[in-house]
């Protein structure tokens, strides 16, 4: 069932107003009308009465000024991304929180003799089990859509991890590289954050977990792939899945902690939104084992981070970890602009330093909302009415949508100033920003 801007009355009004617009021009104007209608909460028919010129150039300019008042005339017209506006209510995400219990469990033959598989059988006795030749063949023979992504929690894959055990953090060309190395312990997440890149990136309809963790914890692979940044040699997981959300099933943290406790010169980071820290606490911490939480303003989290623990619950988990010998870290990413963003982010920073022992915090990263351009339509379909797309997101290098540079710098400077006021010794750094932005934030 489609719900695009061409309903009977609006479509007729638009065609009567602009009978000579072709497909591409109509697409762009309808996109602008639809976004303005949503932001200003007015009907498209009403907007059509607000201007009198009928030529395409004048109409587009009028609407761009109204849709992008803060950036119009500051950037090239090519920076405004205007894809076709079309949504399907059948692609809407189900945001009800449920305990993870997959209907189907697919496993490669060698997985059947592993402790992980035995735990899975014990935890999910009512699931349907099916052996597959390989994940690659399964994916090749099955299509993948947004609807499949919505149903990803129905399927669990237990497979042998073969590629990209460790790789450099995937940075956009031209940005400052933070020297981070990523350990890819699976893919997929049961949380539904409106901005998550996985919804436009993942190509397998399920949660993928490797059974061969011993192949990851290998001196030869790890020590040869790590670089230093701010005097830290950092490696971590949480790029393609949440580090801890499945830890009660996988118990990966226990193996990882046991391995890295012996590597005093390497910091390993668990990156998470979860409060699932039981296995960590039982293992006991050490300074070079860092548990890092993604945090945001309370409003942004409430409106966009569905099925996740509350910010306060994450911070209480961080406190427990700190008191048990772990280091902590925090990632304000993505920072999202809205009317009261300064107050909202100040409140979260205050909470971090009120709840979590200051001495435990090793680093804090700042990154603004960004996404591949094509993800915009995915978000519109999965989260109709979501407000994060109301911001002035512009097409930049790498075909990604981002806020205007001046706004990003303003937000980073504000947050870093508040963090500094807390007398924190944590390293504060930017994610996915070039050297000029770093200089503007930290040297002015």
Coordinates of C-alpha atoms in Angstrom, one line a residue:
X1 CA 0.0 0.0 0.0
X2 CA 1.7 3.2 -1.2
X3 CA 1.5 6.6 0.5
X4 CA 3.3 9.1 -1.7
X5 CA 2.5 12.8 -2.2
X6 CA 0.3 12.0 -5.2
X7 CA -2.9 11.3 -3.4
X8 CA -6.1 12.3 -5.3
X9 CA -6.4 15.9 -4.2
X10 CA -2.8 16.8 -3.9
X11 CA -1.8 15.1 -7.2
X12 CA -4.6 16.8 -9.0
X13 CA -3.7 20.2 -7.5
X14 CA -0.1 19.8 -8.4
X15 CA -0.8 18.8 -12.0
X16 CA -3.2 21.6 -12.5
X17 CA -0.6 24.0 -11.1
X18 CA 2.3 22.7 -13.2
X19 CA 0.9 20.9 -16.2
X20 CA 4.2 21.1 -18.2
X21 CA 6.6 19.7 -15.6
X22 CA 8.2 16.4 -16.7
X23 CA 8.9 13.4 -14.5
X24 CA 12.2 14.7 -13.1
X25 CA 11.1 18.2 -12.4
X26 CA 7.9 16.9 -10.8
X27 CA 9.9 14.5 -8.6
X28 CA 12.1 17.3 -7.2
X29 CA 9.2 19.8 -6.6
X30 CA 7.1 17.1 -5.0
X31 CA 10.0 16.1 -2.8
X32 CA 10.4 19.7 -1.6
X33 CA 6.7 20.1 -1.1
X34 CA 6.4 16.9 0.9
X35 CA 9.3 17.8 3.2
X36 CA 8.0 21.3 3.8
X37 CA 4.6 19.9 4.4
X38 CA 5.9 17.5 7.1
X39 CA 8.2 20.1 8.8
X40 CA 5.6 23.0 8.9
X41 CA 2.6 20.7 9.3
X42 CA 0.7 22.2 6.5
X43 CA -1.0 20.6 3.5
X44 CA 0.6 20.6 0.1
X45 CA -2.4 22.2 -1.4
X46 CA -1.9 25.1 1.0
X47 CA 1.7 25.4 0.0
X48 CA 0.8 25.5 -3.7
X49 CA -1.1 28.7 -3.0
X50 CA 1.9 30.4 -1.4
X51 CA 3.6 31.3 -4.7
X52 CA 2.6 32.6 -8.0
X53 CA 5.4 31.8 -10.5
X54 CA 5.0 28.7 -12.5
X55 CA 8.4 28.3 -14.2
X56 CA 10.5 25.4 -12.8
X57 CA 13.6 27.5 -11.8
X58 CA 11.6 30.0 -9.8
X59 CA 9.5 27.4 -8.1
X60 CA 12.5 25.3 -7.1
X61 CA 14.4 28.3 -5.8
X62 CA 11.4 29.4 -3.7
X63 CA 11.0 26.0 -2.2
X64 CA 14.7 25.4 -1.5
X65 CA 14.9 28.7 0.4
X66 CA 11.9 27.6 2.5
X67 CA 13.2 24.1 3.1
X68 CA 16.9 25.0 3.7
X69 CA 16.8 28.5 5.2
X70 CA 20.1 28.2 7.0
X71 CA 22.2 26.9 4.0
X72 CA 20.6 28.2 0.8
X73 CA 23.0 30.6 -1.0
X74 CA 25.9 29.1 1.0
X75 CA 26.3 25.9 -1.0
X76 CA 26.0 24.7 -4.6
X77 CA 22.5 23.6 -5.7
X78 CA 23.9 20.1 -6.3
X79 CA 24.2 19.7 -2.5
X80 CA 20.5 19.5 -2.1
X81 CA 19.5 15.8 -2.4
X82 CA 16.0 15.4 -3.9
X83 CA 15.1 11.8 -4.6
X84 CA 11.6 10.6 -5.4
X85 CA 9.3 10.8 -2.3
X86 CA 7.5 7.5 -2.0
X87 CA 6.7 5.4 1.1
X88 CA 5.2 2.0 1.7
X89 CA 3.5 1.5 5.0
X90 CA 4.3 -2.2 4.8
X91 CA 7.9 -1.4 5.3
X92 CA 7.3 0.4 8.6
X93 CA 9.5 -1.0 11.5
X94 CA 7.8 -2.9 14.3
X95 CA 9.0 -0.9 17.4
X96 CA 7.6 -3.2 20.1
X97 CA 10.3 -4.4 22.3
X98 CA 10.5 -8.2 22.6
X99 CA 13.0 -10.7 24.0
X100 CA 15.2 -12.1 21.3
X101 CA 14.0 -15.5 20.3
X102 CA 14.8 -16.4 16.7
X103 CA 12.2 -18.5 14.8
X104 CA 14.9 -20.0 12.5
X105 CA 18.5 -20.9 13.3
X106 CA 20.8 -21.6 10.3
X107 CA 24.2 -23.2 11.0
X108 CA 27.1 -24.5 9.0
X109 CA 28.1 -28.1 9.7
X110 CA 31.2 -27.4 11.8
X111 CA 29.1 -25.1 14.1
X112 CA 27.2 -28.2 15.3
X113 CA 30.0 -29.4 17.5
X114 CA 30.8 -26.1 19.2
X115 CA 30.0 -24.9 22.7
X116 CA 28.2 -21.9 21.2
X117 CA 25.8 -24.2 19.3
X118 CA 25.1 -26.2 22.4
X119 CA 24.2 -23.0 24.3
X120 CA 22.0 -21.8 21.5
X121 CA 20.1 -25.2 21.5
X122 CA 19.6 -24.8 25.2
X123 CA 18.4 -21.2 25.0
X124 CA 16.1 -21.7 21.9
X125 CA 14.7 -25.2 22.0
X126 CA 11.6 -24.2 20.1
X127 CA 13.4 -22.7 17.1
X128 CA 13.6 -24.4 13.7
X129 CA 17.1 -25.6 13.0
X130 CA 18.5 -26.0 9.5
X131 CA 22.0 -26.8 8.3
X132 CA 23.3 -24.6 5.4
X133 CA 26.3 -25.2 3.2
X134 CA 27.6 -21.6 3.8
X135 CA 26.3 -18.1 4.6
X136 CA 27.6 -16.9 1.2
X137 CA 25.5 -19.5 -0.7
X138 CA 22.5 -18.8 1.4
X139 CA 22.7 -15.1 0.8
X140 CA 23.3 -15.5 -2.9
X141 CA 20.2 -17.6 -3.3
X142 CA 17.9 -15.3 -1.3
X143 CA 16.9 -11.7 -2.0
X144 CA 17.1 -9.0 0.6
X145 CA 14.7 -6.1 1.1
X146 CA 13.8 -3.5 3.7
X147 CA 11.0 -5.8 4.8
X148 CA 13.5 -8.6 5.3
X149 CA 15.6 -6.2 7.4
X150 CA 12.5 -5.5 9.6
X151 CA 12.3 -9.3 10.2
X152 CA 16.0 -9.9 10.9
X153 CA 15.4 -11.0 14.5
X154 CA 13.6 -14.0 13.2
X155 CA 16.8 -15.6 11.9
X156 CA 20.1 -16.4 13.6
X157 CA 23.1 -17.6 11.6
X158 CA 26.0 -19.5 13.2
X159 CA 28.8 -19.6 10.8
X160 CA 32.6 -19.6 10.5
X161 CA 34.0 -16.1 10.3
X162 CA 36.5 -16.1 7.4
X163 CA 37.1 -12.6 6.2
X164 CA 37.9 -9.2 7.8
X165 CA 38.6 -10.6 11.3
X166 CA 40.4 -7.3 11.8
X167 CA 40.4 -4.2 9.6
X168 CA 40.9 -0.5 9.9
X169 CA 37.9 1.5 10.9
X170 CA 36.2 2.4 7.6
X171 CA 36.8 6.1 7.3
X172 CA 35.5 8.4 4.5
X173 CA 38.3 9.7 2.2
X174 CA 39.9 12.9 3.5
X175 CA 39.0 12.6 7.2
X176 CA 41.4 12.3 10.1
X177 CA 41.9 8.6 10.8
X178 CA 41.7 7.8 14.5
X179 CA 43.8 4.6 14.2
X180 CA 41.0 2.4 15.3
X181 CA 41.0 -1.3 14.3
X182 CA 37.7 -3.2 14.1
X183 CA 37.2 -6.8 15.1
X184 CA 34.2 -8.1 13.2
X185 CA 32.5 -10.4 15.6
X186 CA 29.3 -10.9 13.6
X187 CA 26.7 -8.6 12.1
X188 CA 23.2 -7.5 12.9
X189 CA 21.4 -5.9 15.9
X190 CA 18.0 -6.2 17.5
X191 CA 17.9 -2.5 18.5
X192 CA 16.1 -0.2 16.1
X193 CA 17.8 3.2 16.0
X194 CA 16.4 5.4 13.3
X195 CA 19.8 6.5 12.1
X196 CA 21.5 3.1 12.1
X197 CA 23.7 2.6 8.9
X198 CA 23.0 -1.2 9.0
X199 CA 19.5 -0.8 7.7
X200 CA 20.9 0.4 4.4
X201 CA 24.1 -1.7 4.5
X202 CA 23.3 -5.2 5.8
X203 CA 22.5 -7.7 3.1
X204 CA 21.6 -10.8 5.1
X205 CA 18.1 -11.2 6.7
X206 CA 19.3 -12.2 10.1
X207 CA 21.7 -11.9 13.0
X208 CA 25.1 -13.4 12.1
X209 CA 27.4 -14.8 14.8
X210 CA 30.8 -16.6 14.2
X211 CA 31.5 -19.7 16.1
X212 CA 35.3 -19.6 15.7
X213 CA 36.3 -16.8 18.1
X214 CA 39.6 -18.5 18.7
X215 CA 40.6 -17.6 15.1
X216 CA 40.1 -13.9 16.0
X217 CA 42.2 -14.0 19.2
X218 CA 45.5 -14.6 17.4
X219 CA 48.7 -12.7 18.2
X220 CA 49.8 -12.7 14.6
X221 CA 46.6 -11.1 13.3
X222 CA 46.1 -8.7 16.1
X223 CA 49.5 -7.3 16.8
X224 CA 50.2 -6.7 13.1
X225 CA 47.1 -4.6 12.5
X226 CA 47.0 -2.1 15.2
X227 CA 48.1 1.5 15.0
X228 CA 48.6 4.1 17.7
X229 CA 46.5 7.3 18.2
X230 CA 46.7 9.6 21.2
X231 CA 49.2 7.2 22.7
X232 CA 46.6 4.4 22.6
X233 CA 46.8 1.2 20.5
X234 CA 43.1 0.6 20.1
X235 CA 41.1 -2.3 18.8
X236 CA 37.4 -3.0 19.4
X237 CA 34.1 -4.4 18.2
X238 CA 30.7 -2.9 17.9
X239 CA 30.9 -1.6 14.3
X240 CA 28.5 -4.1 12.6
X241 CA 26.7 -5.3 15.8
X242 CA 26.4 -4.2 19.3
X243 CA 29.3 -5.6 21.4
X244 CA 27.2 -6.8 24.3
X245 CA 23.6 -7.2 23.2
X246 CA 24.1 -10.9 22.5
X247 CA 26.8 -11.5 25.1
X248 CA 24.6 -13.7 27.3
X249 CA 24.3 -16.0 24.3
X250 CA 27.8 -15.9 22.8
X251 CA 29.9 -15.2 26.0
X252 CA 32.5 -13.6 23.7
X253 CA 33.4 -11.0 26.3
X254 CA 34.8 -13.7 28.6
X255 CA 37.2 -15.0 26.0
X256 CA 38.1 -11.5 24.8
X257 CA 38.8 -10.2 28.3
X258 CA 40.9 -13.2 29.2
X259 CA 43.0 -12.6 26.0
X260 CA 43.5 -8.9 26.3
X261 CA 44.3 -8.8 30.0
X262 CA 47.7 -10.1 29.0
X263 CA 48.2 -7.4 26.4
X264 CA 49.0 -4.3 28.5
X265 CA 49.9 -2.1 25.6
X266 CA 46.7 -2.7 23.7
X267 CA 43.3 -1.2 24.7
X268 CA 40.3 -3.3 23.7
X269 CA 37.0 -1.6 23.4
X270 CA 33.5 -3.0 23.8
X271 CA 31.2 -0.5 22.0
X272 CA 27.5 -0.8 23.1
X273 CA 24.1 0.6 24.0
X274 CA 23.4 -2.4 26.1
X275 CA 23.4 -2.8 29.9
X276 CA 24.2 -6.5 29.5
X277 CA 27.4 -6.5 31.5
X278 CA 27.0 -9.6 33.7
X279 CA 29.7 -11.6 32.0
X280 CA 32.1 -8.6 32.1
X281 CA 31.6 -8.2 35.8
X282 CA 32.2 -11.9 36.5
X283 CA 35.4 -11.8 34.4
X284 CA 36.7 -8.7 36.2
X285 CA 38.2 -5.7 34.6
X286 CA 41.6 -4.2 33.9
X287 CA 42.6 -0.7 32.7
X288 CA 43.2 -1.7 29.1
X289 CA 39.7 -3.2 28.8
X290 CA 37.4 -0.3 27.9
X291 CA 33.6 -0.6 27.9
X292 CA 32.2 2.3 25.8
X293 CA 28.7 3.4 25.5
X294 CA 27.0 5.3 22.7
X295 CA 25.0 8.1 24.4
X296 CA 22.8 11.0 23.2
X297 CA 20.5 13.6 24.6
X298 CA 17.5 12.1 26.4
X299 CA 15.1 13.5 23.7
X300 CA 17.1 12.1 20.8
X301 CA 17.4 8.7 22.5
X302 CA 13.7 8.6 23.3
X303 CA 12.7 9.5 19.8
X304 CA 15.2 7.5 17.8
X305 CA 16.8 4.7 19.8
X306 CA 14.0 2.1 20.0
X307 CA 14.3 -1.1 22.1
X308 CA 17.5 0.2 23.7
X309 CA 18.1 0.7 27.5
X310 CA 17.6 4.2 28.7
X311 CA 20.6 6.5 28.9
X312 CA 20.6 6.3 32.7
X313 CA 20.6 2.5 32.6
X314 CA 23.6 2.6 30.3
X315 CA 25.4 5.0 32.7
X316 CA 24.6 2.8 35.7
X317 CA 26.1 -0.1 33.8
X318 CA 29.2 2.0 33.1
X319 CA 29.5 2.8 36.8
X320 CA 29.4 -0.9 37.7
X321 CA 32.1 -1.6 35.1
X322 CA 34.3 1.2 36.4
X323 CA 34.0 0.1 40.0
X324 CA 35.0 -3.4 38.9
X325 CA 38.3 -2.3 37.3
X326 CA 37.3 -1.5 33.7
X327 CA 38.0 1.7 31.9
X328 CA 35.0 3.4 30.3
X329 CA 34.5 5.6 27.2
X330 CA 31.6 7.4 25.6
X331 CA 30.6 8.2 22.0
X332 CA 28.2 11.1 21.4
X333 CA 27.4 9.9 17.9
X334 CA 25.3 10.9 16.1
X335 CA 24.9 14.4 17.5
X336 CA 21.6 15.6 16.2
X337 CA 20.5 19.2 15.8
X338 CA 17.1 20.2 17.2
X339 CA 15.7 23.3 18.8
X340 CA 17.0 22.7 22.4
X341 CA 20.0 20.6 21.5
X342 CA 22.4 22.6 23.7
X343 CA 20.4 22.0 26.9
X344 CA 19.7 18.3 25.9
X345 CA 23.4 17.4 25.4
X346 CA 24.5 19.4 28.4
X347 CA 22.1 17.3 30.5
X348 CA 23.6 14.1 29.2
X349 CA 27.2 15.2 29.8
X350 CA 26.2 16.2 33.3
X351 CA 24.7 12.7 33.8
X352 CA 27.8 11.0 32.5
X353 CA 30.1 12.8 35.0
X354 CA 27.6 12.6 37.9
X355 CA 27.2 8.8 37.6
X356 CA 30.4 7.4 36.1
X357 CA 33.7 7.8 38.0
X358 CA 35.7 10.5 36.2
X359 CA 39.0 8.6 36.5
X360 CA 37.7 5.7 34.5
X361 CA 36.9 7.6 31.3
X362 CA 39.6 7.1 28.7
X363 CA 38.1 8.8 25.6
X364 CA 35.0 10.6 24.4
X365 CA 34.2 10.8 20.7
X366 CA 32.0 13.4 18.9
X367 CA 30.3 12.7 15.6
X368 CA 27.4 14.4 13.9
X369 CA 24.5 12.8 12.0
X370 CA 25.6 11.4 8.7
X371 CA 24.4 8.7 6.3
X372 CA 24.7 7.4 2.7
X373 CA 22.2 9.4 0.7
X374 CA 20.2 6.4 -0.3
X375 CA 19.5 5.7 3.4
X376 CA 17.2 8.7 3.5
X377 CA 14.4 6.8 1.7
X378 CA 15.0 3.7 3.9
X379 CA 14.5 5.8 7.0
X380 CA 11.4 7.4 5.6
X381 CA 9.9 4.0 5.0
X382 CA 10.9 2.4 8.3
X383 CA 10.2 5.3 10.5
X384 CA 7.5 7.5 9.0
X385 CA 7.2 10.8 10.8
X386 CA 10.7 10.6 12.3
X387 CA 12.1 14.1 12.8
X388 CA 15.9 13.6 12.3
X389 CA 15.4 14.1 8.5
X390 CA 13.9 17.5 9.1
X391 CA 17.4 19.0 9.6
X392 CA 19.3 20.5 6.7
X393 CA 21.2 17.5 5.6
X394 CA 23.4 18.2 2.6
X395 CA 25.1 16.0 0.0
X396 CA 28.8 16.0 0.6
X397 CA 31.9 14.0 -0.4
X398 CA 31.3 10.2 -0.8
X399 CA 27.6 10.8 -1.6
X400 CA 26.8 11.2 2.1
X401 CA 24.3 13.5 3.8
X402 CA 25.6 15.7 6.6
X403 CA 24.9 19.0 8.3
X404 CA 26.6 22.1 7.0
X405 CA 30.2 22.3 8.3
X406 CA 29.7 25.5 10.3
X407 CA 26.9 23.8 12.3
X408 CA 29.0 20.8 12.9
X409 CA 31.8 22.9 14.2
X410 CA 29.4 24.8 16.5
X411 CA 28.1 21.6 18.0
X412 CA 31.5 20.0 18.5
X413 CA 32.9 23.2 20.1
X414 CA 30.0 23.4 22.5
X415 CA 30.2 19.7 23.6
X416 CA 33.9 19.7 24.0
X417 CA 33.8 22.9 26.1
X418 CA 31.3 21.3 28.5
X419 CA 33.4 18.1 28.7
X420 CA 36.5 20.2 29.4
X421 CA 34.7 22.0 32.2
X422 CA 34.3 18.7 34.0
X423 CA 38.1 18.5 34.5
X424 CA 38.1 15.3 32.6
X425 CA 41.4 13.7 31.5
X426 CA 39.6 11.8 28.7
X427 CA 40.8 12.3 25.2
X428 CA 38.2 14.1 23.2
X429 CA 38.2 13.4 19.4
X430 CA 36.1 13.8 16.3
X431 CA 34.7 11.0 14.2
X432 CA 34.7 11.3 10.4
X433 CA 35.9 14.9 10.2
X434 CA 38.8 16.4 8.2
X435 CA 41.8 18.2 9.7
X436 CA 40.3 21.7 9.0
X437 CA 37.3 20.8 11.2
X438 CA 39.6 19.4 14.0
X439 CA 41.6 22.7 13.9
X440 CA 38.4 24.8 14.1
X441 CA 37.2 22.9 17.1
X442 CA 40.3 22.4 19.1
X443 CA 42.6 25.2 18.2
X444 CA 40.2 28.2 18.2

